Tab-separated table of C-alpha atoms in Angstrom:
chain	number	residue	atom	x	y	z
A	1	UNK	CA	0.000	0.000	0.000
A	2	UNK	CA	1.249	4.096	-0.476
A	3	UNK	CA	0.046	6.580	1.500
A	4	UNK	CA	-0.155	10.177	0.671
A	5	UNK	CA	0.162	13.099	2.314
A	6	UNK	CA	-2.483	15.904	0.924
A	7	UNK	CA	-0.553	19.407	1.154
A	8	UNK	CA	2.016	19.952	-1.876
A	9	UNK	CA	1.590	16.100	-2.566
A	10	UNK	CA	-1.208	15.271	-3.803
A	11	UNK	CA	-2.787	18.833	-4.211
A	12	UNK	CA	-0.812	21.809	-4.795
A	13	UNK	CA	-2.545	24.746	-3.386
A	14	UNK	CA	-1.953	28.790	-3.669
A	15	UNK	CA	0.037	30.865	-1.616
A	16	UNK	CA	-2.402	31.048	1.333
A	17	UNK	CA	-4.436	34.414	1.725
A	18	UNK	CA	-6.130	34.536	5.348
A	19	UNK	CA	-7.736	37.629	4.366
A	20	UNK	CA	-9.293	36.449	1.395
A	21	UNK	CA	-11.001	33.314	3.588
A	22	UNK	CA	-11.821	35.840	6.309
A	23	UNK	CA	-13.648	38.043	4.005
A	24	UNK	CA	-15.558	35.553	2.297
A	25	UNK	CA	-16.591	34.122	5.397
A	26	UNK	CA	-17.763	37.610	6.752
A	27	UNK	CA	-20.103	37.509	3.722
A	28	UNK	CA	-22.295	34.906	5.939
A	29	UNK	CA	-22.437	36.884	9.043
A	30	UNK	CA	-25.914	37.786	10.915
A	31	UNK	CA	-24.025	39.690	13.711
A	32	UNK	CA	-20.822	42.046	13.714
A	33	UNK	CA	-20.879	44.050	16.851
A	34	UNK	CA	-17.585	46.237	16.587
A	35	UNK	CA	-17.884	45.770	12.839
A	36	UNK	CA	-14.560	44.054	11.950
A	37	UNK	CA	-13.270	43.613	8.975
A	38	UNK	CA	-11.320	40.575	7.342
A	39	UNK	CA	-8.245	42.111	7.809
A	40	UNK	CA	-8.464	43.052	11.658
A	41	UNK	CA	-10.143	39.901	11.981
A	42	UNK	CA	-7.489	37.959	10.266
A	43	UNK	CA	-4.981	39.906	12.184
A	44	UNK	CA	-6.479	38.613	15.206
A	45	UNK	CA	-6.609	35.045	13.641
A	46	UNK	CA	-2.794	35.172	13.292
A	47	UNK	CA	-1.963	36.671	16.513
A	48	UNK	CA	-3.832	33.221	18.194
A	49	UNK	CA	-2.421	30.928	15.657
A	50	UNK	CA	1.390	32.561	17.021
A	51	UNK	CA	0.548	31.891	20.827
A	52	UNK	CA	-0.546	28.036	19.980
A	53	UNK	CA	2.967	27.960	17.955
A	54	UNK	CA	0.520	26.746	14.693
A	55	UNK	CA	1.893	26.789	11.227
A	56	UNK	CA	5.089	27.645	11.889
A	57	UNK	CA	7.225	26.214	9.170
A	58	UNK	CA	10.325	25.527	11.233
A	59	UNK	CA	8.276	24.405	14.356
A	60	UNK	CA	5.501	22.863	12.773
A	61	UNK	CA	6.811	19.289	13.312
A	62	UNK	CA	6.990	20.203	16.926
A	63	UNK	CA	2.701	20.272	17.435
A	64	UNK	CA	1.742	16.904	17.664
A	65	UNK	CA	-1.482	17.546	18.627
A	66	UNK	CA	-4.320	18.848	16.205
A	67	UNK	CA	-6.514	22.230	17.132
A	68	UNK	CA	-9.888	21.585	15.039
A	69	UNK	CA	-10.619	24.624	12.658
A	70	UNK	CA	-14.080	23.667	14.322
A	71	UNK	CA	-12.753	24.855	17.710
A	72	UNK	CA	-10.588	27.289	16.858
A	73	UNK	CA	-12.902	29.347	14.785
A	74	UNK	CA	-15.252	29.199	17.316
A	75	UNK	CA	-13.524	31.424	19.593
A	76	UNK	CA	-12.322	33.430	16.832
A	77	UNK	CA	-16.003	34.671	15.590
A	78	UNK	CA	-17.679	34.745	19.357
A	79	UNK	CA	-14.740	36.077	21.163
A	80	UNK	CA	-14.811	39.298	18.423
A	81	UNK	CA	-18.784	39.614	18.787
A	82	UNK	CA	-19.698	37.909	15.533
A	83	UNK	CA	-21.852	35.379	14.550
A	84	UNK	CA	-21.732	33.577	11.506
A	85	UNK	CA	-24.879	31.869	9.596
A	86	UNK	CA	-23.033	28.873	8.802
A	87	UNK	CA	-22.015	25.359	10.085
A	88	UNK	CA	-18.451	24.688	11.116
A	89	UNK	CA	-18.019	22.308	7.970
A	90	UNK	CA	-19.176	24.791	6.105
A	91	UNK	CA	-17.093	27.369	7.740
A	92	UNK	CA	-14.178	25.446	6.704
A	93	UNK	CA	-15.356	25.009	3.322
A	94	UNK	CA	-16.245	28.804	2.563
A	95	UNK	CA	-12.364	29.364	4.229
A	96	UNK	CA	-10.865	27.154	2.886
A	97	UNK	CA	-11.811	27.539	-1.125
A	98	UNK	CA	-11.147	31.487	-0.791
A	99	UNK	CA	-8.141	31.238	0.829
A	100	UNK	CA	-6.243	28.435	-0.825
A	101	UNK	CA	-7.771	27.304	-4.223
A	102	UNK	CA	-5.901	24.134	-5.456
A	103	UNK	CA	-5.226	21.856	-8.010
A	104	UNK	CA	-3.954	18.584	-8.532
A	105	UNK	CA	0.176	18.355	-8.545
A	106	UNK	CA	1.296	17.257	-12.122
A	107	UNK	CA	0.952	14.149	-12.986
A	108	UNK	CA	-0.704	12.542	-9.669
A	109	UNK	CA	-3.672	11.580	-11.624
A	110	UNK	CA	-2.112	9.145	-14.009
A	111	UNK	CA	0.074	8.179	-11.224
A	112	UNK	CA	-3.176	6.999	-9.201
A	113	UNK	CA	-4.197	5.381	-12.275
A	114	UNK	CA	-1.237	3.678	-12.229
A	115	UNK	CA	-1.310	2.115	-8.818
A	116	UNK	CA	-4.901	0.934	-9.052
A	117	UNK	CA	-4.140	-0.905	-12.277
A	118	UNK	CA	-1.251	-2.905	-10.653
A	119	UNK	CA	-3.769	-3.317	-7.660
A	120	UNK	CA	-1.468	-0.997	-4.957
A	121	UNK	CA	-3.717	-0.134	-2.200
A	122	UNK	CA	-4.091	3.685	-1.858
A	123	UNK	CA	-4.551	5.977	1.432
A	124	UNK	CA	-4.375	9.439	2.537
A	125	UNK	CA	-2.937	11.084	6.168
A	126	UNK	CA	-2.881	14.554	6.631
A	127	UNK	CA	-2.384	17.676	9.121
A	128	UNK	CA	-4.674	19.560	8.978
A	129	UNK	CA	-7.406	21.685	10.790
A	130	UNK	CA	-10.404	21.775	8.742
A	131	UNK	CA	-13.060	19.081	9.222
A	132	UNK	CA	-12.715	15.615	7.601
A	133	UNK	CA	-15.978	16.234	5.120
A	134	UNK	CA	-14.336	19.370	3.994
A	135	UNK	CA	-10.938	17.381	3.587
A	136	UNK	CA	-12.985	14.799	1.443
A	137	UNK	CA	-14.070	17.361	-0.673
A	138	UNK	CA	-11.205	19.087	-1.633
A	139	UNK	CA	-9.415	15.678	-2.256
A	140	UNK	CA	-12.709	14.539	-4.297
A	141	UNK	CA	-13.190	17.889	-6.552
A	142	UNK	CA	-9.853	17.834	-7.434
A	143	UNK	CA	-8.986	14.140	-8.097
A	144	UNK	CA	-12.453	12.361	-8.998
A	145	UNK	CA	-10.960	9.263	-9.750
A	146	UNK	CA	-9.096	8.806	-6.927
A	147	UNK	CA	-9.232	5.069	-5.174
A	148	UNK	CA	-8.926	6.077	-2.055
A	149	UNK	CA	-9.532	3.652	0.681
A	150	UNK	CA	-9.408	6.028	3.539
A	151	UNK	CA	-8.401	9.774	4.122
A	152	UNK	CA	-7.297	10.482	7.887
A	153	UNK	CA	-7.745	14.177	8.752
A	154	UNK	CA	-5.666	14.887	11.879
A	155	UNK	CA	-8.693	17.261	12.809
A	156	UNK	CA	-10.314	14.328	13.632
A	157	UNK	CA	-8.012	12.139	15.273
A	158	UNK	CA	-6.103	14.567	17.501
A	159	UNK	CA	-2.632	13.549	16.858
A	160	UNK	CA	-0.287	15.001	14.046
A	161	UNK	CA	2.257	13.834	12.141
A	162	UNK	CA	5.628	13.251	12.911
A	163	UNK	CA	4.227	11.790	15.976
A	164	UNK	CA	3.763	7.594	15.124
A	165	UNK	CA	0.010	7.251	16.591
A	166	UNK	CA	-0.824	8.872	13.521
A	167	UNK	CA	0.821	6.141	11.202
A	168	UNK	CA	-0.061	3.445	13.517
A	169	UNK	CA	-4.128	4.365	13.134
A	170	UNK	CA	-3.318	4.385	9.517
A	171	UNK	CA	-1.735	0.672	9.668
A	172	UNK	CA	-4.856	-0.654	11.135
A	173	UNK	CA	-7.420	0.852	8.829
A	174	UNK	CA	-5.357	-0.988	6.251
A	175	UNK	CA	-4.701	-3.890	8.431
A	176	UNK	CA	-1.067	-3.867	6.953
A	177	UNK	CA	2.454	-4.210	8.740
A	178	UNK	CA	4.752	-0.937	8.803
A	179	UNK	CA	6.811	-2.776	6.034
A	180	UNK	CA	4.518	-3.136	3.693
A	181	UNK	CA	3.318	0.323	3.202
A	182	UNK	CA	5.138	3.227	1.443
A	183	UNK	CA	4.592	6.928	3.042
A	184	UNK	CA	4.748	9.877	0.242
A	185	UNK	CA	5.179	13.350	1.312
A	186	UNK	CA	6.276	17.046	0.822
A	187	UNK	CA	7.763	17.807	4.387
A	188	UNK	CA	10.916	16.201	5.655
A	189	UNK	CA	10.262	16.280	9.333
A	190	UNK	CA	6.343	15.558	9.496
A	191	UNK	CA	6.091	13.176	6.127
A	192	UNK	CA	9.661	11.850	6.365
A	193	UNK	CA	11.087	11.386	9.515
A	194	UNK	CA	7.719	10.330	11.160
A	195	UNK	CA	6.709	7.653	8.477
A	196	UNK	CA	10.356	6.478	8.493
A	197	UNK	CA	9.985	6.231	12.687
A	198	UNK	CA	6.836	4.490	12.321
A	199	UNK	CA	8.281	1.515	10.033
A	200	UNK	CA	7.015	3.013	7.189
A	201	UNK	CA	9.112	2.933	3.676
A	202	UNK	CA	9.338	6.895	3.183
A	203	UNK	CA	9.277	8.686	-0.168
A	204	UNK	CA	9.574	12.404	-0.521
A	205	UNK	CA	8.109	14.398	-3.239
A	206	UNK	CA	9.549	17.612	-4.092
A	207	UNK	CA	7.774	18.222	-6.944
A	208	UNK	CA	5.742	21.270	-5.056
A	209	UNK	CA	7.686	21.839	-2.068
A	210	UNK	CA	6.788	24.873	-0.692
A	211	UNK	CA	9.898	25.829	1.965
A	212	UNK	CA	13.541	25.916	1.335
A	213	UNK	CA	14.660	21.783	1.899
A	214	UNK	CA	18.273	20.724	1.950
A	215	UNK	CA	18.614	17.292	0.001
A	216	UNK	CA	19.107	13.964	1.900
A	217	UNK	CA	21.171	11.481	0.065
A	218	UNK	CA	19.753	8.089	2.127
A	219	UNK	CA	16.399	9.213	1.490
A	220	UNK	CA	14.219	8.267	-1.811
A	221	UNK	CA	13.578	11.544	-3.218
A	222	UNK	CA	11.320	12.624	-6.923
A	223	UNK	CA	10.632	15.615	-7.952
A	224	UNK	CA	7.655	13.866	-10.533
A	225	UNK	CA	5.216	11.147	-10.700
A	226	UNK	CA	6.497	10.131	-13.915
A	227	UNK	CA	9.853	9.012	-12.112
A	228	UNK	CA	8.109	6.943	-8.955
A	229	UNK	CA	6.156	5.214	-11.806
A	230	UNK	CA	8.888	3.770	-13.571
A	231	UNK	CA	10.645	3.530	-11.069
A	232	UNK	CA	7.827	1.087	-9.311
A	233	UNK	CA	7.714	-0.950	-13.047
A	234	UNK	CA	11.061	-2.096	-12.402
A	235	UNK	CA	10.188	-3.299	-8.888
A	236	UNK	CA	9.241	-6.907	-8.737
């Protein structure tokens, strides 16, 4: 079996505009009692995301433990006297398309294709905040044919990746030993070094990496689909 990582793996998405999601968002509101705007909003947003130590590219492998968008946002609206005419799914969803359109990283389709022809199981763990349906959606919309046999959310399970409960909870949806599953993904630390930890075979992608990454010569490393694929052909 291969697992994926979603971020910069198996989606590629925009330079991320907090604003943009804020604003759109806003659009759904019933109640704004100071009247704040996206950006002071956002601002506030950011200044909350920087006390939990969240998304910080250096640290991120350091939070282990998932903050639901569901939770978070929350506190964000109510605590700045607004409410918001919307589920928290669809919170996420409204967010989430706004401030990070994306599209599938070259290649990955015919990739998937690939895999499912030569009957290799296919799965999907990733960090992230927004809710599991919302996660399932993006992944759906932008790779229909996808073969997916399950897509872990961290938002749902509490614990993040580098940290091995993650990978474990992974290994018993597919009822697989660590050695017979392949972990792909974009950041060394989280994707790499935790899959690797967990007794996972790890493969990194660079093919959208979105940081600065200093090359590791004992680690399997392609910068396209194209390359895994024949590279897997040659495999018995």
């Amino acid at each position: 079996m291969i697992l994926f990582d979603y971020g910069q793996t198996l989606v590629n998405e925009q330079l991320f505009d907090g604003v943009k999601g804020t604003e759109a968002v806003l659009k759904y509101a019933t109640k704004n009692k100071y009247n704040k705007s996206a950006e002071e909003v956002q601002a506030y947003a950011n200044k909350l995301n920087h006390e939990l130590g969240r998304f910080d590219p250096e640290k991120r492998h350091l939070f282990q433990v998932e903050v639901p968008n569901y939770m978070f946002t929350k506190y964000l609206y109510e605590s700045q006297g607004i409410e918001i005419s919307l589920s928290s799914e669809e919170i996420d969803n409204v967010f989430w398309d706004a401030a990070a359109p994306g599209k599938p990283t070259k290649g990955i389709r015919e990739f998937l294709t690939f895999l499912k022809e030569n009957q290799i199981r296919t799965g999907v763990i990733s960090n992230i905040s927004y809710c599991r349906n919302a996660v399932d959606k993006r992944i759906n919309d932008c790779i229909p044919d996808n073969n997916f046999e399950f897509i872990i959310a961290t938002s749902e399970y509490m614990y993040r990746k580098p940290n091995k409960h993650i990978f474990e909870l992974a290994l018993e949806k597919a009822e697989l030993q660590p050695e017979d599953v392949w972990y792909i993904g974009d950041q060394y630390q989280c994707d790499i070094v935790g899959a690797s930890a967990a007794g996972l075979f790890p493969v990194w992608y660079i093919g959208a990496i979105d940081m600065k990454y200093e090359p590791k010569e004992d680690i399997l490393t392609i910068e396209n689909w194209k390359d895994l694929m024949e590279l897997l052909k040659k495999l018995d």
